[in-house]
mmCIF file of C-alpha atoms and ligand atoms in Angstrom:
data_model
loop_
_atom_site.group_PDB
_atom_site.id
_atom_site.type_symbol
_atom_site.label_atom_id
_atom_site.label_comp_id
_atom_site.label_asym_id
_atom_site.label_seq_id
_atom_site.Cartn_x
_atom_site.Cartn_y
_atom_site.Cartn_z
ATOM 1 C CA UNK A 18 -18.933 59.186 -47.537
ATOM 2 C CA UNK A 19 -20.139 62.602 -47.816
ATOM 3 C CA UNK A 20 -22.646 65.090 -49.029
ATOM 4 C CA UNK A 21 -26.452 64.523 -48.289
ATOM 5 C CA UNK A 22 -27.554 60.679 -46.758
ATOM 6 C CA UNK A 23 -30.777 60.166 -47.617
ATOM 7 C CA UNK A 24 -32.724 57.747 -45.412
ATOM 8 C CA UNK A 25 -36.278 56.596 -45.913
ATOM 9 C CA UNK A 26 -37.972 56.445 -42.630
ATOM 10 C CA UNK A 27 -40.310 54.066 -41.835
ATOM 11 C CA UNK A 28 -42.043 53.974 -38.373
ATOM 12 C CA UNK A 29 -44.572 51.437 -38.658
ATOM 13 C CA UNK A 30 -46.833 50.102 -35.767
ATOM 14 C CA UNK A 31 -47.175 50.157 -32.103
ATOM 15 C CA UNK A 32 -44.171 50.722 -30.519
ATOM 16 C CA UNK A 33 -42.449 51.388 -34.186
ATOM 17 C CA UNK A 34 -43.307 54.776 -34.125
ATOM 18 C CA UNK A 35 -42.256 55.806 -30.737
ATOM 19 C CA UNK A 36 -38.996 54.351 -30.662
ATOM 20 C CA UNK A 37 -38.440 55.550 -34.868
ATOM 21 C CA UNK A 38 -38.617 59.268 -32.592
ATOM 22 C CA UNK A 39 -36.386 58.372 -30.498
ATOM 23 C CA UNK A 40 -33.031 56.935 -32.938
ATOM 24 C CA UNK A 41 -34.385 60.401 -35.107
ATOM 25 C CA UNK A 42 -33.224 62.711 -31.974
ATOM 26 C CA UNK A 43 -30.102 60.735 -32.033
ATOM 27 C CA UNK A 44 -29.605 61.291 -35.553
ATOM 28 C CA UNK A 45 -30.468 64.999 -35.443
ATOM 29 C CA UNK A 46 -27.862 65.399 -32.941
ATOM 30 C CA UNK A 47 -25.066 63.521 -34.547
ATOM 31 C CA UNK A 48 -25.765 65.721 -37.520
ATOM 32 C CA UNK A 49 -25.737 68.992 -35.636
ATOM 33 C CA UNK A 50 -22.289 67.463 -33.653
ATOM 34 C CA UNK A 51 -20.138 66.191 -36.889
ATOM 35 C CA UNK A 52 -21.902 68.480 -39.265
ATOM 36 C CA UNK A 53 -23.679 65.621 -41.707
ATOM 37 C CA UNK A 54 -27.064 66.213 -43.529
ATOM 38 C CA UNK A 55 -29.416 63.609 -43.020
ATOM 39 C CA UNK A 56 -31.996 63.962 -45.315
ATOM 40 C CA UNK A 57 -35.213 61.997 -43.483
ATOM 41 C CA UNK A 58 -38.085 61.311 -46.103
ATOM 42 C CA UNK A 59 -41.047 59.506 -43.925
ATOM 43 C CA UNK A 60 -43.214 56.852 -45.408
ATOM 44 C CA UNK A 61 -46.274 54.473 -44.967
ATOM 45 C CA UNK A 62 -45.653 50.944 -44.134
ATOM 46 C CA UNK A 63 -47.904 48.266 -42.302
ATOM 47 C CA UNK A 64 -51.335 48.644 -40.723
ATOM 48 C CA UNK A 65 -50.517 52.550 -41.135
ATOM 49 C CA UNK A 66 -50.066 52.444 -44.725
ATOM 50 C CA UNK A 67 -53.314 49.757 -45.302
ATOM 51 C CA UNK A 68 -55.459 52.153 -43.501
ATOM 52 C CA UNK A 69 -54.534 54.866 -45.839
ATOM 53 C CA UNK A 70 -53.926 53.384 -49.297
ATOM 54 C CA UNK A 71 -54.974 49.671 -49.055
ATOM 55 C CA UNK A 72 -51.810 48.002 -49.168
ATOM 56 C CA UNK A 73 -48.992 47.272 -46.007
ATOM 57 C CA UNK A 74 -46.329 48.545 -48.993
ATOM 58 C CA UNK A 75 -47.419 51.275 -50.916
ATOM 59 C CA UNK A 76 -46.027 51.475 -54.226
ATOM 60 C CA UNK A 77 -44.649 55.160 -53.083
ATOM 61 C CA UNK A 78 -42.334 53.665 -50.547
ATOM 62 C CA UNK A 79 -41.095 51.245 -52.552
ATOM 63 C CA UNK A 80 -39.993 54.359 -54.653
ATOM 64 C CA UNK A 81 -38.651 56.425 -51.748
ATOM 65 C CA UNK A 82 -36.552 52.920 -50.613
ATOM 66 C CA UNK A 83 -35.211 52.514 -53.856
ATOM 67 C CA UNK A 84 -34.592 56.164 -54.183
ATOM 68 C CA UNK A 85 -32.633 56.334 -50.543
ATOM 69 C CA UNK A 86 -29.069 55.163 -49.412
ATOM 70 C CA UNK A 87 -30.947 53.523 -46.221
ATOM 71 C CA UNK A 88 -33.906 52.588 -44.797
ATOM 72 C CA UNK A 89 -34.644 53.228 -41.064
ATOM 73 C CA UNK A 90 -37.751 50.925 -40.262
ATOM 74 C CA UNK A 91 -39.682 51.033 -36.922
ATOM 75 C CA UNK A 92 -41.765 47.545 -36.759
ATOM 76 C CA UNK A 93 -45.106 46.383 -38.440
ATOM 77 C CA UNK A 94 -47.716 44.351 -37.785
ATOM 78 C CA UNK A 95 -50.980 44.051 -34.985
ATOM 79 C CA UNK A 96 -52.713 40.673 -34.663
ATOM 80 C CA UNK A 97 -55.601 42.058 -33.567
ATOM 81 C CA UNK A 98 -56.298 42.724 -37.206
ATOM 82 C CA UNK A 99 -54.526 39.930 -38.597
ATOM 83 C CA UNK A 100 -57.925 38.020 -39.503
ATOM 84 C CA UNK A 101 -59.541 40.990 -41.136
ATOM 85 C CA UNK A 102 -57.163 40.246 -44.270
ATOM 86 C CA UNK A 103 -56.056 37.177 -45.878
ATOM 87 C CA UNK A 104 -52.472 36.021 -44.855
ATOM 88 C CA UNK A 105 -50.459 36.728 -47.904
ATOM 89 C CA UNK A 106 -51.814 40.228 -47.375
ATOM 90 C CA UNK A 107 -50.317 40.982 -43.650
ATOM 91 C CA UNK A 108 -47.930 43.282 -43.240
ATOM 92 C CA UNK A 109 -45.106 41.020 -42.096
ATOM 93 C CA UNK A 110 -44.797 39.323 -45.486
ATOM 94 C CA UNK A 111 -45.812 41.890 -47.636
ATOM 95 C CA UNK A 112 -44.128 45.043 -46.067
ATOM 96 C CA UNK A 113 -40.778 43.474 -44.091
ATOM 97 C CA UNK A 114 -40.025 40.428 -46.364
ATOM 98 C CA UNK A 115 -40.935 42.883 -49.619
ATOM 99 C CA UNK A 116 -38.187 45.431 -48.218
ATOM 100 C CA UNK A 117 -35.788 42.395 -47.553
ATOM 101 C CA UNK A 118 -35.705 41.513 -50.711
ATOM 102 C CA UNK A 119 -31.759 41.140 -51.935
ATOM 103 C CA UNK A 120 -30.810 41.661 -48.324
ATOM 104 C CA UNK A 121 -29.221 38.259 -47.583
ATOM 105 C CA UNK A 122 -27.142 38.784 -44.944
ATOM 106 C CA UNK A 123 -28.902 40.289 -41.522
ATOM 107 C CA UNK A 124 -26.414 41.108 -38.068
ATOM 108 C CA UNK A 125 -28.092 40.764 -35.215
ATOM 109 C CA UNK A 126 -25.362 41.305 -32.581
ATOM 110 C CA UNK A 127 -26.900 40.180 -28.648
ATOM 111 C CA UNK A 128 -24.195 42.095 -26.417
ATOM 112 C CA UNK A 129 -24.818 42.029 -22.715
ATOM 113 C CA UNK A 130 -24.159 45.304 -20.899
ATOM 114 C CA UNK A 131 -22.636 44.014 -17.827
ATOM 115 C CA UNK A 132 -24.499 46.835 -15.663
ATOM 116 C CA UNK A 133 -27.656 44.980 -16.912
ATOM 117 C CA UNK A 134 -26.417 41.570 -15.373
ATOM 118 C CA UNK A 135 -28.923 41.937 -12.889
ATOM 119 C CA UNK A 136 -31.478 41.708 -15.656
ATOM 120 C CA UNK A 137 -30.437 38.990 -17.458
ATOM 121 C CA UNK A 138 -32.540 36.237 -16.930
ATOM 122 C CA UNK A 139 -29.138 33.661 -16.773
ATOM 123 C CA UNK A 140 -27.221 33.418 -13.107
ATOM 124 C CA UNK A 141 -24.565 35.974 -12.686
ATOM 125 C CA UNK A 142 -21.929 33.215 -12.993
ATOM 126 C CA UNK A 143 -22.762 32.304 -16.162
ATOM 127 C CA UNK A 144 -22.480 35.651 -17.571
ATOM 128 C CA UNK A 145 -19.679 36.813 -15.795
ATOM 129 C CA UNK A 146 -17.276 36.667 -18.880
ATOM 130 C CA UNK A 147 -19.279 38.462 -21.138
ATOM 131 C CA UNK A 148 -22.224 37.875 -23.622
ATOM 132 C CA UNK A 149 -20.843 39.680 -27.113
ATOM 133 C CA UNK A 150 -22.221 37.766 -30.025
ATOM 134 C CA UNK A 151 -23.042 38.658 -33.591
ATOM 135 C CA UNK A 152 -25.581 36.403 -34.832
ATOM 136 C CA UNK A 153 -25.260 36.342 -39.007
ATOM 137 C CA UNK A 154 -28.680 35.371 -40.323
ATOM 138 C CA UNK A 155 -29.126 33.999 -43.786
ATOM 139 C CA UNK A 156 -32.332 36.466 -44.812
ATOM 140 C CA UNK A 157 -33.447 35.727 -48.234
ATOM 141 C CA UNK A 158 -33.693 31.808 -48.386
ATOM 142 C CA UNK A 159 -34.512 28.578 -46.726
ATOM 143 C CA UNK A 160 -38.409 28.013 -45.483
ATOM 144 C CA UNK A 161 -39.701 31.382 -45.989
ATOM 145 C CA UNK A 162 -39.258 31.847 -49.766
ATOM 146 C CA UNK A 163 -38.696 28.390 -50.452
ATOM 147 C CA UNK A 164 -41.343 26.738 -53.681
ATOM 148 C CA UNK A 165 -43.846 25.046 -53.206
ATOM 149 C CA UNK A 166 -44.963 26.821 -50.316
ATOM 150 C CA UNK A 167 -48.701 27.167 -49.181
ATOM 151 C CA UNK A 168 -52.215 25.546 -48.306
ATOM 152 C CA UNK A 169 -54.287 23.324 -50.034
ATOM 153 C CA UNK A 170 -57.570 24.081 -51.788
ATOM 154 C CA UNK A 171 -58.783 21.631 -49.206
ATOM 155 C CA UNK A 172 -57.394 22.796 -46.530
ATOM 156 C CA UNK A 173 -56.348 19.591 -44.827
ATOM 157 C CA UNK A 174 -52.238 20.240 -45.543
ATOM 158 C CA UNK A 175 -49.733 22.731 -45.996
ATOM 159 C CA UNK A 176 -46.675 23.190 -47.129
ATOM 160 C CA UNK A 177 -43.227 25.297 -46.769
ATOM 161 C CA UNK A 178 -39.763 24.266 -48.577
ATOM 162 C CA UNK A 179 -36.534 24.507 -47.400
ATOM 163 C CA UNK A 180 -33.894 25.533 -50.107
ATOM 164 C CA UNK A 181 -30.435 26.739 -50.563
ATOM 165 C CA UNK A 182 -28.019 26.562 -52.958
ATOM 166 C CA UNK A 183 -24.133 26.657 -53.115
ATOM 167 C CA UNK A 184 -23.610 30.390 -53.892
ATOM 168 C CA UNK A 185 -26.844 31.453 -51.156
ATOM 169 C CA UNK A 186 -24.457 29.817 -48.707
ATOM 170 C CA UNK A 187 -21.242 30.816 -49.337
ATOM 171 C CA UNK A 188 -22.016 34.428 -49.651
ATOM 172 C CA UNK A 189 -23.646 34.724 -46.315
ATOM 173 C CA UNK A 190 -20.564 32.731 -44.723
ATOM 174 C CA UNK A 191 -18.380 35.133 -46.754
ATOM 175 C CA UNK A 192 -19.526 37.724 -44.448
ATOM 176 C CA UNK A 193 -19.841 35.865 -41.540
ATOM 177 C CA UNK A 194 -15.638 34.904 -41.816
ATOM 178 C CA UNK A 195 -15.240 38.810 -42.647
ATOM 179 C CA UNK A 196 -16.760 39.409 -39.745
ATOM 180 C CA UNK A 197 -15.059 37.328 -37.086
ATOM 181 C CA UNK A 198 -11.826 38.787 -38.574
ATOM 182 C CA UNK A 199 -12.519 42.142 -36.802
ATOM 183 C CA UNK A 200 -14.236 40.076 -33.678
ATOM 184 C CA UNK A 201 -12.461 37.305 -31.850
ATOM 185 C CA UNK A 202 -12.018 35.809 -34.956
ATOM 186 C CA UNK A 203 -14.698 32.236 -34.025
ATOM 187 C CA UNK A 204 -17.328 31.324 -36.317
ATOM 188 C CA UNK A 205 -20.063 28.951 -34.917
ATOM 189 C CA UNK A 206 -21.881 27.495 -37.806
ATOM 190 C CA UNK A 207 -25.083 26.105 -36.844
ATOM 191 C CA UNK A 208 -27.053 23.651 -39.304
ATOM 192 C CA UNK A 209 -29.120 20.196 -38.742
ATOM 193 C CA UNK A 210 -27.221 18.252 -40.538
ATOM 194 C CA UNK A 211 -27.887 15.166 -39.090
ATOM 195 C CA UNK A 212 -31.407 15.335 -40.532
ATOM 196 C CA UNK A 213 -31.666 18.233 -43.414
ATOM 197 C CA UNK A 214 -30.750 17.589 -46.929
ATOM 198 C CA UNK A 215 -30.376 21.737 -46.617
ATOM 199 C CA UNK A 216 -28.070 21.041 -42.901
ATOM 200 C CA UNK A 217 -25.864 18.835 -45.219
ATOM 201 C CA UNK A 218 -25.049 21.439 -47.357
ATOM 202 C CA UNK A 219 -24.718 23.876 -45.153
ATOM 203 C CA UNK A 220 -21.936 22.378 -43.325
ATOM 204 C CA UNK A 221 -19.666 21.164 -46.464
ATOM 205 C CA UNK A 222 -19.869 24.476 -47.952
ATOM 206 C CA UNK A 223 -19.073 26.689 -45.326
ATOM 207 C CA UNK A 224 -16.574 24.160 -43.712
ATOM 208 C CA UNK A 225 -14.805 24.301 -47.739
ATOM 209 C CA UNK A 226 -15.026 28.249 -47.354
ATOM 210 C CA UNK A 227 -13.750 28.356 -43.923
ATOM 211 C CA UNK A 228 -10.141 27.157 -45.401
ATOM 212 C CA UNK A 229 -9.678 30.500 -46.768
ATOM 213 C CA UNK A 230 -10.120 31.851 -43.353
ATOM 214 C CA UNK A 231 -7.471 30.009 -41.744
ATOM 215 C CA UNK A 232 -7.201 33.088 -39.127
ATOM 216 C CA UNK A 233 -10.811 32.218 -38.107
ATOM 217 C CA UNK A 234 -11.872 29.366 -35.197
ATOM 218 C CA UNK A 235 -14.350 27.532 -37.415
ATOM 219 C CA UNK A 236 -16.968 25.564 -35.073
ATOM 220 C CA UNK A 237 -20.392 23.423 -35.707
ATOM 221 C CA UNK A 238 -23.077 23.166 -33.883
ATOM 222 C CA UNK A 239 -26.885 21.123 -34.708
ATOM 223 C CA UNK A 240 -28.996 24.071 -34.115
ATOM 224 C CA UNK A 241 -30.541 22.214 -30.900
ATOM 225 C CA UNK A 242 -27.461 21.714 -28.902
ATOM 226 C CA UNK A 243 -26.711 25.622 -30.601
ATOM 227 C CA UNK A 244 -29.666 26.843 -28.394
ATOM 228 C CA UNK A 245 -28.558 24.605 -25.628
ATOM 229 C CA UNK A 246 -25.261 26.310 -26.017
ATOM 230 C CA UNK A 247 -26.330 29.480 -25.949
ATOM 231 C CA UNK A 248 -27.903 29.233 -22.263
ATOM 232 C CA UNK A 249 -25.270 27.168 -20.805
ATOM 233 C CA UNK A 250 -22.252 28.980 -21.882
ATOM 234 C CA UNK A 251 -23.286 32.203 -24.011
ATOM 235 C CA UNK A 252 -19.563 33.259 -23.475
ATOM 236 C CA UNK A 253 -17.967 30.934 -25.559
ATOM 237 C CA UNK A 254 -19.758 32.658 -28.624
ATOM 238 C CA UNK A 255 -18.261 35.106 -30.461
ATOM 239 C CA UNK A 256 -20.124 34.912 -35.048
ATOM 240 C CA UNK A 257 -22.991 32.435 -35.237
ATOM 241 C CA UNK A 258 -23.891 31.978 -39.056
ATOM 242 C CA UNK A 259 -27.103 30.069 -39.721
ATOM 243 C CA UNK A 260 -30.216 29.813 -42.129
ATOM 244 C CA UNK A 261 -33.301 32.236 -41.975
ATOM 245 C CA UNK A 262 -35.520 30.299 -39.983
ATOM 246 C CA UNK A 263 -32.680 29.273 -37.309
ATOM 247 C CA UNK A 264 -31.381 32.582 -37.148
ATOM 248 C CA UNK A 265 -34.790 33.751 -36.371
ATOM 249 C CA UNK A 266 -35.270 31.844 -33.442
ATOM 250 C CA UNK A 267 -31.727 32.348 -32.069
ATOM 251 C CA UNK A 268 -31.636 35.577 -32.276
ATOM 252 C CA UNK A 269 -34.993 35.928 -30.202
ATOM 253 C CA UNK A 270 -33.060 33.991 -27.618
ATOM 254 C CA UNK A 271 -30.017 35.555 -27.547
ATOM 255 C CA UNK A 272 -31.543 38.707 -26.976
ATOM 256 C CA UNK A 273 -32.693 37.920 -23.666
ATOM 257 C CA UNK A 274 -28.854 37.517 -22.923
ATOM 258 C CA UNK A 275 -28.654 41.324 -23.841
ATOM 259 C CA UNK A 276 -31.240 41.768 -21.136
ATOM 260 C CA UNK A 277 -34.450 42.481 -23.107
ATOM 261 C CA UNK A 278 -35.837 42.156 -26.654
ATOM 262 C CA UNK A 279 -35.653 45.850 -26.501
ATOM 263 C CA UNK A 280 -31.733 46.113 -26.472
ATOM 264 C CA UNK A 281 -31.177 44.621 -29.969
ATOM 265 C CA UNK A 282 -30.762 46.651 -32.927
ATOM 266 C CA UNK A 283 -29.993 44.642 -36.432
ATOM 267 C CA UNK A 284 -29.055 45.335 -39.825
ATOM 268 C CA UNK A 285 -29.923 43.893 -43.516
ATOM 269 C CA UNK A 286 -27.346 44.123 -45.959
ATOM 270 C CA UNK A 287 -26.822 42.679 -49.370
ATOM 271 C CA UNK A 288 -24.784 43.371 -51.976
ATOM 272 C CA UNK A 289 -26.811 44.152 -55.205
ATOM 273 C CA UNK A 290 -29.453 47.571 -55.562
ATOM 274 C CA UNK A 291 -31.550 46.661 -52.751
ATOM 275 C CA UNK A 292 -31.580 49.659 -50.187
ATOM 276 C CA UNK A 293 -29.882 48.322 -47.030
ATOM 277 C CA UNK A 294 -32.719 48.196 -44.597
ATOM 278 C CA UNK A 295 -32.216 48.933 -40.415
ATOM 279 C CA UNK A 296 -34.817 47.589 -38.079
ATOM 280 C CA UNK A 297 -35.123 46.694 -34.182
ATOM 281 C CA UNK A 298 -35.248 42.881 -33.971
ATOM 282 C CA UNK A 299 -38.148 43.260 -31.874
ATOM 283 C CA UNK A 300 -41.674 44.126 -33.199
ATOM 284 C CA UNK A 301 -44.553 46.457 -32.969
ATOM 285 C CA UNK A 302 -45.296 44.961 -29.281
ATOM 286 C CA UNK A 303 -49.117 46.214 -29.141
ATOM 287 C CA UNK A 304 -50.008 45.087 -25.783
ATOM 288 C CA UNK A 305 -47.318 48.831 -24.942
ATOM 289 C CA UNK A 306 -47.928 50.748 -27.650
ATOM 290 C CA UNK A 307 -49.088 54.204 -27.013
ATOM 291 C CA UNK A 308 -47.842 54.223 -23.237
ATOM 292 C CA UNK A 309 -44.612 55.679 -23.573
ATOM 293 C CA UNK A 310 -42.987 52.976 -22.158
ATOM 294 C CA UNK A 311 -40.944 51.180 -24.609
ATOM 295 C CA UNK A 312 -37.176 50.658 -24.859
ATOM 296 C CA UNK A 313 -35.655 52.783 -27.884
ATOM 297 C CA UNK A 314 -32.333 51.288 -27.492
ATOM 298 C CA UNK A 315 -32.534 48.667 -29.604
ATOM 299 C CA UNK A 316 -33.901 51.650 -32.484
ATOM 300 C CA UNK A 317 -31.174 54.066 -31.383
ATOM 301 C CA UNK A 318 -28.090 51.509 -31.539
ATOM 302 C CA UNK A 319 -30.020 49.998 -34.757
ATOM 303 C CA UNK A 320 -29.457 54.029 -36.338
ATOM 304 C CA UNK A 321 -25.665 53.683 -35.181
ATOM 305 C CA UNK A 322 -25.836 50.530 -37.177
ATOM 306 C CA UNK A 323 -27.096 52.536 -40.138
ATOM 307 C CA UNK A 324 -24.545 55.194 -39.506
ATOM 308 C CA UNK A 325 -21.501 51.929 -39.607
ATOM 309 C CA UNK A 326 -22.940 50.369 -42.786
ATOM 310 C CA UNK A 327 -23.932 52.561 -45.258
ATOM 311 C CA UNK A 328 -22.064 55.761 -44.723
ATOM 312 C CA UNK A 329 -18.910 54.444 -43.450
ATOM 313 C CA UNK A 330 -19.323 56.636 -39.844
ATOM 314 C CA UNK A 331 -17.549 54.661 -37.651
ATOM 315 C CA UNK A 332 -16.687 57.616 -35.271
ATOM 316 C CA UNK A 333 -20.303 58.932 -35.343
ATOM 317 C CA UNK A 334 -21.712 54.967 -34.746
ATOM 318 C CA UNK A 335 -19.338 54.686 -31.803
ATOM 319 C CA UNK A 336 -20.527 58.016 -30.234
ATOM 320 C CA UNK A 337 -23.840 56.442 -29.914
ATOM 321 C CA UNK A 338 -22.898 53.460 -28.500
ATOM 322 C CA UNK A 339 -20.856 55.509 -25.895
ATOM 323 C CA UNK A 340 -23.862 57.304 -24.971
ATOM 324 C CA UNK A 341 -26.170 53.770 -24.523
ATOM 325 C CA UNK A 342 -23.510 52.703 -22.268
ATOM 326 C CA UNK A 343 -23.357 55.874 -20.483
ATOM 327 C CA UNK A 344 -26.880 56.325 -19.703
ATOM 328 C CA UNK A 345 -27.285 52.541 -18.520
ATOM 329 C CA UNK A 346 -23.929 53.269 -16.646
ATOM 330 C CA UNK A 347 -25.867 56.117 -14.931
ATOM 331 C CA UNK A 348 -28.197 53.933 -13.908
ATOM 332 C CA UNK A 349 -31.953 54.942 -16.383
ATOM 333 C CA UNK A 350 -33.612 52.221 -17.099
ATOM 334 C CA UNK A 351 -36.999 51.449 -19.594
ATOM 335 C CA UNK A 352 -39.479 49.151 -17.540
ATOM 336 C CA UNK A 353 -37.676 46.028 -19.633
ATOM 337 C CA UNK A 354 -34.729 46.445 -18.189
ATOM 338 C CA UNK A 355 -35.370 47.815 -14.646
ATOM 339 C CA UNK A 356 -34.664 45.826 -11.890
ATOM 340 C CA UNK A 357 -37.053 44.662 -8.969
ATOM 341 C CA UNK A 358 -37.844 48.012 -7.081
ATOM 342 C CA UNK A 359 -36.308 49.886 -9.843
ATOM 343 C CA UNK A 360 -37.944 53.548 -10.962
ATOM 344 C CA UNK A 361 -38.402 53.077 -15.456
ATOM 345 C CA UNK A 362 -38.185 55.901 -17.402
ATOM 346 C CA UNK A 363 -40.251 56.548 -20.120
ATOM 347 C CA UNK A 364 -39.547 56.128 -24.065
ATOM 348 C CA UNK A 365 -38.693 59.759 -24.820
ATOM 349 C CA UNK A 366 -36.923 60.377 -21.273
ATOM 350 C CA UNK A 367 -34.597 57.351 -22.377
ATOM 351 C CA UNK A 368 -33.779 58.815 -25.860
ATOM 352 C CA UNK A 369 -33.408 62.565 -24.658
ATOM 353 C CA UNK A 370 -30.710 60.925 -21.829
ATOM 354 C CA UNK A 371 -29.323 59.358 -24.822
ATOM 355 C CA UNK A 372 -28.829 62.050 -26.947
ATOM 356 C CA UNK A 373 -27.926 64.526 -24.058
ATOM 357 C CA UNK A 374 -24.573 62.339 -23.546
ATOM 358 C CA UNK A 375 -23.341 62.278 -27.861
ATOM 359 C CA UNK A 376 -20.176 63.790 -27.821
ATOM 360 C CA UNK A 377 -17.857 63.712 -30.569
ATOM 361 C CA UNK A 378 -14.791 63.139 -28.016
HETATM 362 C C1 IPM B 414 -37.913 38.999 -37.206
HETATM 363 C C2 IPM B 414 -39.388 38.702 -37.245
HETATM 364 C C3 IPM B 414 -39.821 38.477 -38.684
HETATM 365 C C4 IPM B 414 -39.028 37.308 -39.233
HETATM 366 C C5 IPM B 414 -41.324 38.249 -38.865
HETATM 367 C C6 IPM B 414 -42.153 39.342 -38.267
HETATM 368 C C7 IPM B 414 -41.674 38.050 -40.330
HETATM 369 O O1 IPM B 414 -39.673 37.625 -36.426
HETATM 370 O O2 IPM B 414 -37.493 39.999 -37.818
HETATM 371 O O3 IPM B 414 -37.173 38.270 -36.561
HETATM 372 O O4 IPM B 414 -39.395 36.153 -39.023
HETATM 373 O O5 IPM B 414 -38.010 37.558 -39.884
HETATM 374 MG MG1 MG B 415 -38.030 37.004 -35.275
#
């Protein structure tokens, strides 16, 4: 793709808007490097945006989303402040699952840098073949959009409903088979079966779509024994697929195989008009914000990720994920990932390093 990339960025809360700096360096520099125009439009989201207009999703980005070819999103939300709204008016369901919307399938890959070994809260040995897993996250069904879904008027009881249908699944294991094709070509499907009407489901349909994919390993797991799995032999991994709500959880866990929440980037992709929409997996992380001392890694591989999906710049995405690996190669590390007796470097030190070692070569 040519010409101008527009990308709507959205920094957020906390830690959102320091590490949102950071990938935007990157991004400056691959455009100086390769000659592309990024064309960055900022807008309000989350605690930010209710302060100044009332709602956690102003109606003018939701414009400047639909009018962009990406979205680069930071992180929302601050439970100190949760109670002074009512739930449904937070900015985690109003401002991330609005922007979601249509994005069904999110990547969340958990790779382990083996120079962070030492960091990674699993025994050498069990890491010693690798951690390099893409987790495939079904993002737009299951328990969190599922009807009926909410309180009582009472409120003794509550209620959320798990749903899926036929074509939800097969389009996120569509991707997920896709995807293992240009991996190591295993797909881990991971359900309850044994107990959810949804788990039942799950497992005919993708295990009927898997015999297209002859090429592709097709396993199951029970989503239990999956996160069982995942600390006893993380290597053996190579394309989990799962629902929303699994994937959510798993993905929080494999990160800590990467080292640190603060190594993950992800994507959300669909396949309709929704704006694809890049975001850390990890959050706005209050208890750090403002001290310069957060990991933009997971924000600056997350732009990379950007860079790979929606404008086809493979070379470009791969020159940031050079530099990553060369920086933690030379030995910086944020206070996440430094080990015992370690010096951290700060936020913006971490993203300058970055940047300094983009080369097009
Ligand atoms: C994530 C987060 C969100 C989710 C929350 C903040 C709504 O945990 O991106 O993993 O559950 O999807
Ligand atoms: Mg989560």
């Amino acid at each position: 793709m040519s010409g101008v990339h527009k990308i709507a960025v959205l920094p957020g809360d906390g830690i959102g808007v320091e590490v949102v700096a950071e990938g935007r360096k990157v991004l400056d520099r691959i455009s100086e490097l390769f000659g592309h125009t990024f064309q960055f439009t900022e807008g309000l989201i989350g605690w930010a945006a209710m302060d100044a207009t009332g709602t956690a999703l102003p109606e003018e980005t939701v414009r400047l989303c639909r009018e962009s070819d990406a979205i680069y999103f930071g992180a929302v939300g601050d439970p100190a402040r949760d109670a002074s709204v009512p739930p449904k008016e937070r900015p985690e369901p109003v401002a991330l699952l609005g922007l979601r919307k249509g994005l069904y399938a999110n990547l969340r890959p958990a790779v382990l840098n083996p120079a962070l070994t030492e960091v990674c809260p699993l025994r050498p040995e069990i890491v010693k073949d690798g951690v390099d897993i893409l987790i495939l996250r079904e993002l737009t069904g299951g328990l969190y959009y599922g009807q009926p879904k909410g309180r009582d008027e009472d409120g003794n009881r509550a209620v959320d409903t798990m749903v899926y249908t036929i074509p939800e699944i097969e389009r996120i294991a569509r991707v997920a088979f896709e995807a293992a094709r240009g991996r190591r070509k295993k797909v881990c499907s991971v359900d309850k079966a044994n107990v959810l009407a949804c788990g039942a489901l799950w497992r005919e349909v993708v295990t009927r779509l898997g015999k297209e994919y002859p090429d592709v390993e097709l396993s199951h797991l029970y989503v239990d024994n999956c996160a069982m799995q995942l600390i006893r032999n993380p290597s053996s991994f190579d394309v989990i697929l799962t629902e929303n709500t699994f994937g959510d959880i798993l993905s929080d866990e494999a990160s800590m195989l990467a080292g640190s929440m603060g190594m993950l980037p992800s994507a959300c992709l669909g396949d309709g008009d929704a704006t694809p929409f890049y975001e850390p997996i990890h959050g706005s992380a209050p208890d750090i914000a403002g001290k310069g001392i957060a990991n933009p890694i997971a924000a600056i591989l997350t732009a990379a990720m950007m860079l790979r999906h929606s404008f086809s710049l493979e070379t470009e995405a791969l020159a940031i994920e050079r530099a990553v690996d060369q920086t933690i190669a030379d030995g910086y590390r944020t206070a996440d990932i430094v080990a015992p007796g370690g010096s951290p470097i700060s936020t913006s030190e971490m993203g300058s390093l970055i940047t300094a070692r983009i080369s097009a070569a």
